[in-house]
Structure formats: C-alpha cells, structure tokens
Coordinates of C-alpha atoms in Angstrom, one line a residue:
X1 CA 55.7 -2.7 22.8
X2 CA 53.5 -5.3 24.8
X3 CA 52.2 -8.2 22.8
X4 CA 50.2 -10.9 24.5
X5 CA 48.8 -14.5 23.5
X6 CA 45.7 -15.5 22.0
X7 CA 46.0 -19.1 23.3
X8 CA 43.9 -21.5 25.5
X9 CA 45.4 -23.0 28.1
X10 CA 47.7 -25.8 27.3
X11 CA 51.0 -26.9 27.5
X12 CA 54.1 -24.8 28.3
X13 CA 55.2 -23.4 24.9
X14 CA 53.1 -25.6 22.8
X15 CA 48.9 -25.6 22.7
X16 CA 47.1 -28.2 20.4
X17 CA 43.4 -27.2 19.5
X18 CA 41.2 -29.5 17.5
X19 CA 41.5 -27.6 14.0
X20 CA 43.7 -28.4 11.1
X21 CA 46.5 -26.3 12.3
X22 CA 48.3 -26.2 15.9
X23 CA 48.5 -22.7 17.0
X24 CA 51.5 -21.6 18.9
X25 CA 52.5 -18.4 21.0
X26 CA 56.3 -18.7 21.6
X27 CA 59.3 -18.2 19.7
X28 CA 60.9 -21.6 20.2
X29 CA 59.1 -24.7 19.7
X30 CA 59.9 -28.7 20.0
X31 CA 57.7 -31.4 19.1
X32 CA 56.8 -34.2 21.5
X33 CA 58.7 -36.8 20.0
X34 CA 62.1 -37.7 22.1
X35 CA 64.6 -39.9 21.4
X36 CA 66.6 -42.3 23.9
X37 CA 70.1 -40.4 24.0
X38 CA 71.7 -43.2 25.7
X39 CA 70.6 -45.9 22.7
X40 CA 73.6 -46.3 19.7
X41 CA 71.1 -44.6 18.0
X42 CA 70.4 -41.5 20.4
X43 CA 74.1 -41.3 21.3
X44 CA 74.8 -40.7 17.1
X45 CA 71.5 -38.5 16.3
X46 CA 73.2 -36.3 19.5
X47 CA 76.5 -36.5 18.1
X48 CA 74.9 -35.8 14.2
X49 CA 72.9 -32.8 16.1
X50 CA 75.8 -30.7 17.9
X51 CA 77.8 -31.1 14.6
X52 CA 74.8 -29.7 12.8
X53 CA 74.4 -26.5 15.3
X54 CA 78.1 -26.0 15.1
X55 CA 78.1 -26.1 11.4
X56 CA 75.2 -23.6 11.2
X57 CA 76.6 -21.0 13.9
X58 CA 80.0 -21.6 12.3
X59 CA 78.4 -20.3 8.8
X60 CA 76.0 -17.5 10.4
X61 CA 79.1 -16.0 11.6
X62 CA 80.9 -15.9 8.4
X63 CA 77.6 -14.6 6.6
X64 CA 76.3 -16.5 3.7
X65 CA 75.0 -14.1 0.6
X66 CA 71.7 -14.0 1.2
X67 CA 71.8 -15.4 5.3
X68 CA 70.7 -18.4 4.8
X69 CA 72.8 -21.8 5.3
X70 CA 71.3 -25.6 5.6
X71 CA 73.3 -28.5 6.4
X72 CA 72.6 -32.3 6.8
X73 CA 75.2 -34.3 9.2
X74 CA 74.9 -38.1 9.2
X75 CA 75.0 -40.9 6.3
X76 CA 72.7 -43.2 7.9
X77 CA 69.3 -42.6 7.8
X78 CA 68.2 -43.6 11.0
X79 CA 70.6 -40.8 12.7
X80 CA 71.0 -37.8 10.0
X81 CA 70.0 -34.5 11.0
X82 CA 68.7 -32.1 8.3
X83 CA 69.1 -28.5 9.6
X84 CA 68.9 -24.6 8.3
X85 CA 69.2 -21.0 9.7
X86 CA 67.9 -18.3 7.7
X87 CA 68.3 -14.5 9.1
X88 CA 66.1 -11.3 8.4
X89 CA 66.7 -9.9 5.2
X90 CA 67.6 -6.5 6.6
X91 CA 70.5 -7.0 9.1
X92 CA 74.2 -7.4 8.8
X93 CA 76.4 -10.1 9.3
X94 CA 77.6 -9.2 12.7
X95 CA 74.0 -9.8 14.0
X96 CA 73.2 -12.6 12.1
X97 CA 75.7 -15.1 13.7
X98 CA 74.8 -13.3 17.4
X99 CA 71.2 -14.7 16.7
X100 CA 71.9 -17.9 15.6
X101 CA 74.3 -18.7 18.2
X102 CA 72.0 -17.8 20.7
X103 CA 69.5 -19.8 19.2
X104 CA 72.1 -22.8 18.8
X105 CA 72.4 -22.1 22.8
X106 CA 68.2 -22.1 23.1
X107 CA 67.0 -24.8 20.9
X108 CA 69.3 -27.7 22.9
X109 CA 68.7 -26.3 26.0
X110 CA 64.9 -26.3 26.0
X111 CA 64.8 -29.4 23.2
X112 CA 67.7 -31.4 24.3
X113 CA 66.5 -35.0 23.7
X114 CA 64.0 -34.1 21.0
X115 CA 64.4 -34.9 17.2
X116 CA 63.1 -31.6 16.1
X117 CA 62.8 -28.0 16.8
X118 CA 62.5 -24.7 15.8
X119 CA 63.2 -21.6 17.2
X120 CA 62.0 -18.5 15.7
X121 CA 63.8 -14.8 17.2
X122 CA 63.1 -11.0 15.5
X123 CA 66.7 -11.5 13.9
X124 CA 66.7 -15.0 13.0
X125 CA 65.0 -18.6 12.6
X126 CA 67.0 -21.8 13.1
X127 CA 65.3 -25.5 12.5
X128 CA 66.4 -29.0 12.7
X129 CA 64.6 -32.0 12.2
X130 CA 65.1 -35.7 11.4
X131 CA 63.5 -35.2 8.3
X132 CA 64.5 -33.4 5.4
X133 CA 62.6 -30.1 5.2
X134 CA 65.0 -28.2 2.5
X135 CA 62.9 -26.7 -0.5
X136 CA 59.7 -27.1 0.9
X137 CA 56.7 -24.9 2.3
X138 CA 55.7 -25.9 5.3
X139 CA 52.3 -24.5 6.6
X140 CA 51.4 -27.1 9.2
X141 CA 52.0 -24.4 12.5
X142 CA 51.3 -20.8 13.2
X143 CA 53.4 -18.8 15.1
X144 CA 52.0 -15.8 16.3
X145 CA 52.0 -12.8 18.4
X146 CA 49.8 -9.9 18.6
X147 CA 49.6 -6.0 20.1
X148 CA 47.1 -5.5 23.1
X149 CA 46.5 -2.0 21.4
X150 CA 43.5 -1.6 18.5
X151 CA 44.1 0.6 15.7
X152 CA 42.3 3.7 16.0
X153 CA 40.8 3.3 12.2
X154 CA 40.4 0.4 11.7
X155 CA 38.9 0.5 8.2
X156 CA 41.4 2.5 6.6
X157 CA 44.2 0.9 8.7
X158 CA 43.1 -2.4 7.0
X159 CA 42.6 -1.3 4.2
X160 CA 46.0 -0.3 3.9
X161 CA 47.7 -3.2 5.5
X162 CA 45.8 -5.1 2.6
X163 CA 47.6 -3.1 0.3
X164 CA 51.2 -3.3 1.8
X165 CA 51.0 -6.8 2.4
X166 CA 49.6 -8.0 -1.6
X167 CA 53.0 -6.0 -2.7
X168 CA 54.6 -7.7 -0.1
X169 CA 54.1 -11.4 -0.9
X170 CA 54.9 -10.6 -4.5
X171 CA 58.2 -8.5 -4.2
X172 CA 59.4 -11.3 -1.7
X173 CA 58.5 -14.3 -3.7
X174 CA 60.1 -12.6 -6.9
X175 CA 63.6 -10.6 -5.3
X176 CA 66.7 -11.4 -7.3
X177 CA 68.9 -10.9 -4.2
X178 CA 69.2 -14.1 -3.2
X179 CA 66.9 -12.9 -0.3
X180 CA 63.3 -14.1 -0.3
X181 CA 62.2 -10.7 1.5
X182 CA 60.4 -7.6 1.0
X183 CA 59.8 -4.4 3.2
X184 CA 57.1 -1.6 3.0
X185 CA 55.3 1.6 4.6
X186 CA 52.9 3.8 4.1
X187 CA 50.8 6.3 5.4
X188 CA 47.2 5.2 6.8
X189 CA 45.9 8.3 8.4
X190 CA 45.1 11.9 7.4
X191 CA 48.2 12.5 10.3
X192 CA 50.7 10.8 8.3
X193 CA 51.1 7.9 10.9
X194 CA 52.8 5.3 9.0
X195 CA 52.3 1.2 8.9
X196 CA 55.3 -0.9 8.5
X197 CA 55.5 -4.4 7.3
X198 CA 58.0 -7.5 6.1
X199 CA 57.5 -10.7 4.7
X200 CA 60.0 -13.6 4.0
X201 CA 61.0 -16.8 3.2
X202 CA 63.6 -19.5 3.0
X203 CA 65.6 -19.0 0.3
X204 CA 65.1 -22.4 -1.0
X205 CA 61.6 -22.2 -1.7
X206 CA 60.7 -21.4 -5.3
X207 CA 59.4 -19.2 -6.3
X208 CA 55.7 -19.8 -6.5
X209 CA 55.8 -21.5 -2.8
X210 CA 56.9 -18.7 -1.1
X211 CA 54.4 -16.4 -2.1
X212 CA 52.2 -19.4 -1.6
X213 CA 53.0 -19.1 1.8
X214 CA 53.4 -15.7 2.4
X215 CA 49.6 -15.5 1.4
X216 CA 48.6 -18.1 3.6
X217 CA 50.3 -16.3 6.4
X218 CA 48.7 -13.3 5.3
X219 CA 44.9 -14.7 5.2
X220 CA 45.4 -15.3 8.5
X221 CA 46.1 -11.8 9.7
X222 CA 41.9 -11.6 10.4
X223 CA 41.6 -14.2 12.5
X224 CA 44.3 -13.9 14.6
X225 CA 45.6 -10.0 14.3
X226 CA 42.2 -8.6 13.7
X227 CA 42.2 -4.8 13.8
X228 CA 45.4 -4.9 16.2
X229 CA 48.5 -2.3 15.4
X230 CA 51.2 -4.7 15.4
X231 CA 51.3 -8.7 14.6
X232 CA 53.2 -11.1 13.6
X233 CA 52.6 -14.5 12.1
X234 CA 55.0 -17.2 10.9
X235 CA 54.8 -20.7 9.4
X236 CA 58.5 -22.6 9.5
X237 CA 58.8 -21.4 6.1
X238 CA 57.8 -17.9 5.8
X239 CA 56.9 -15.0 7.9
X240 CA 55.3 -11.5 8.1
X241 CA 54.9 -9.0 10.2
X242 CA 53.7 -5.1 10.6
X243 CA 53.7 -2.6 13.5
X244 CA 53.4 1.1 13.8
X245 CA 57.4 1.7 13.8
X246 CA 60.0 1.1 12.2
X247 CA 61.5 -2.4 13.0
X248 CA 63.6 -2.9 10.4
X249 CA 66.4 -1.1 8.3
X250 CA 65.7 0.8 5.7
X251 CA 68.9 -1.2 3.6
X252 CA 69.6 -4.4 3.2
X253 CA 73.5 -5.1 3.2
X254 CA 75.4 -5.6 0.4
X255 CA 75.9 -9.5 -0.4
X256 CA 79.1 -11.3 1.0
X257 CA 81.0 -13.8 -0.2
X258 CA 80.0 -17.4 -0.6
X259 CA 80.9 -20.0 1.8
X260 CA 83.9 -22.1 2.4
X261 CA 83.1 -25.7 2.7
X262 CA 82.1 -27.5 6.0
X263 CA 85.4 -28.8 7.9
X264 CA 84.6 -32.7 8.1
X265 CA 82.8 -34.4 10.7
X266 CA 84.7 -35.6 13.7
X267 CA 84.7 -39.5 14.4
X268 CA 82.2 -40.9 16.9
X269 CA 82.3 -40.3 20.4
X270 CA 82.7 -43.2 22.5
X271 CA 79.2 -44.4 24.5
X272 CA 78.5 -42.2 27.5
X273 CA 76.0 -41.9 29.2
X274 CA 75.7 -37.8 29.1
X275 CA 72.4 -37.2 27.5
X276 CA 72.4 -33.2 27.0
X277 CA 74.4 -30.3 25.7
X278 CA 73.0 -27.0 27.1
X279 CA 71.3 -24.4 25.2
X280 CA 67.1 -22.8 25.7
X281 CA 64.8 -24.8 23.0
X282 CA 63.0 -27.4 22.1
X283 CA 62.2 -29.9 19.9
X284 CA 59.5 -31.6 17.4
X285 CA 59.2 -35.1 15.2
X286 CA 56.2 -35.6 12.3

C-alpha cells in the first residue's frame, strides 16, 4: 500500500506551518533542542538516556501485561530522563520487544544529541523526553500518513468510518484489559468490501483523556484523510488508524506476567569525549 505526504516543503522529517499544531509526515521525530554531550551535564543526560533505552528494550522483551513500560533514570533534575514504550494492542510479546529495540537503535541514531524524541512504527511507539510526560495527553503534534487511492463512495464510506470510529474512541478509552485499545470492521458497500480501523492510547491516560484524544485524532480525519481508503493519524498519546485490509489481529494475547524490577543503574562513566551511541531517530525539547 503506497501512502504519501501532505506536507509543504520543510525540513527533513519535521515541517512547522503557522497554525496551532506542527504537522508531521514521518514515523520518528526529534525536536530542535540539543544538548552539549561533552558538558558534565550532557555527558550524564547521555549516560541517564542509554540506561533508559536499555531499561525500556530490556522490559519490551519480557512483555509487560498490557505492553506498555515507562521508566525515569536520573535523580537530578537537570539530567533525568523520563521515557515510555507502549506496543499495539494486538501483537504478541515476541514482536513487541523486536519493535522497540529497533526503535531503541532509530531514535539515538537519528536524535543522538537531542533531549527528546519520539519514534512512532506500525508495531510500536517509544518516547523520551527531559520532561515528564507520564499520565498526560499530549495533542500538540500530528503524525500522519494518508493513501494516494480515493474511496470509491465516498458518502457511504464516511459514513461508515464515522460509525466505526465513535465505537472506537469509546471501547478504547473504557477496556478493562489493561490495554487502552479497540479494533473494528464493517461492511461499507453493497459488495461487502469491508473497513478496518484501531484506536489507542497510553495506558496511563485516564480514562476520560484518552477518548479525549482519540476524538481529537479522529476530528481530524477530514482535513487530513479526507475521502482517502487508508490513513493514519497519531498525537504522542493516542492513535488511529483504518484501511481497506486487515492490519491487525483479530485477538489480542492473553496478558503476561508483571514485571520484575529494573536492575540498578551503573555508576557514572568517566568524562569522554564520545558524544553518540548509534541507533535511526531523533529528538525534541518543549
């Protein structure tokens, strides 16, 4: 399936436009705000930062209950790293800590001296930041992608999507499993073609802010997936998506056991003037 950007030129990865919102077309994304790795500062934030990704692939392998896991390494403020992963609702264990190691890799790669990221894969989100972001909806970027093809009625296609996606925002908002996620289809045409659609959200968000946010997500659907057959848009903390086939399992897996504790961090390195670890991200600071 070919999707394709609805950005202006700008930027690689990131394009500002003078509305409320930044608009983005790319999975990973780093704010322009780096640090100086080769300060006492920069040299603990990095230190704080591959402890944080290590923690984070080290639990997305083990598989949380409901595939979500955040962590904060540091103690002083001026070098703590808050950091989360949260996997689709629909796959298993096995490919939940594939994804987020791969986006460990990514995110320090492309956002190596940056003091935020996020990175954003079908499978998997991971996001880091110098400031904590736990239990709250964040709706300050879009992250999108859209299908070059039109639905062929669009009408009734929309009209259905609107339907899907209403039952959407409230089964995911409300699902006991520990999950934050909600799956649907249904036929749109005389033929029996069939739409398919998710939504989700970090598991820490109550309630009430994740289908907050799956709403806002989903009020955006005609400006920027107008009348298209697939789409998907996604704020840090939530994200929905629909498309002509089936993309997801059918069923979820069963929940896993909890965690065991994080080992404890190792001591400090000494000063050196290596300023990267390698990986394919980038990064962002408020």
């Amino acid at each position: 399936m070919i999707y394709r950007s609805v950005l202006f030129s700008c930027f690689p990865l990131i394009c500002l436009i003078s509305f409320n919102t930044r608009l983005i077309y790319a999975d990973p994304w780093c704010a322009n705000s780096a640090y100086n790795p080769n300060s006492t500062v920069g040299r603990m934030y990095t230190d704080n930062l591959n402890f944080l990704l290590s923690i984070l692939s080290s639990n997305a392998s083990l598989a949380s209950r409901n595939g979500f896991y955040n962590f904060t390494a540091g103690h002083d403020p001026s070098d703590m790293v808050y950091g989360l992963f949260d996997c689709r609702g629909d796959v298993n264990p096995d490919a939940c800590g594939r994804c987020v190691a791969n986006a460990h890799g990514d995110i320090l790669k492309t956002c190596w001296n940056q003091t935020t990221a996020f990175v954003w894969y079908d499978e998997c989100l991971l996001r880091y930041s110098n400031e904590s972001m736990f239990s709250r909806a964040d709706q300050g970027i879009i992250f999108y992608r859209v299908n070059k093809q039109n639905a062929t009625d669009p009408d009734k296609f929309n009209q259905v999507l609107s339907h899907i996606m209403d039952d959407i925002a409230s089964q995911a908002a409300n699902a006991r499993s520990g999950k934050k996620f909600a799956i649907k289809e249904e036929d749109y045409s005389p033929f029996q073609r069939r739409l398919y659609a998710l939504g989700q959200c970090t598991p820490d968000l109550s309630s009430l802010d994740c289908e907050n946010c799956l709403r806002s997500a989903i009020s955006q659907i005609p400006t920027y997936c107008k009348n298209r057959q697939g789409c998907r848009l996604a704020f840090f903390s939530c994200n929905i998506r629909y498309e002509l086939y089936k993309f997801y399992n059918s069923t979820s897996p069963a929940p896993e056991p909890a965690l065991s504790p994080p080992p404890t961090p190792p001591p400090p390195l000494p000063p050196s003037n290596s300023t990267s670890s390698e990986g394919k991200f980038q990064f962002l600071t408020k």
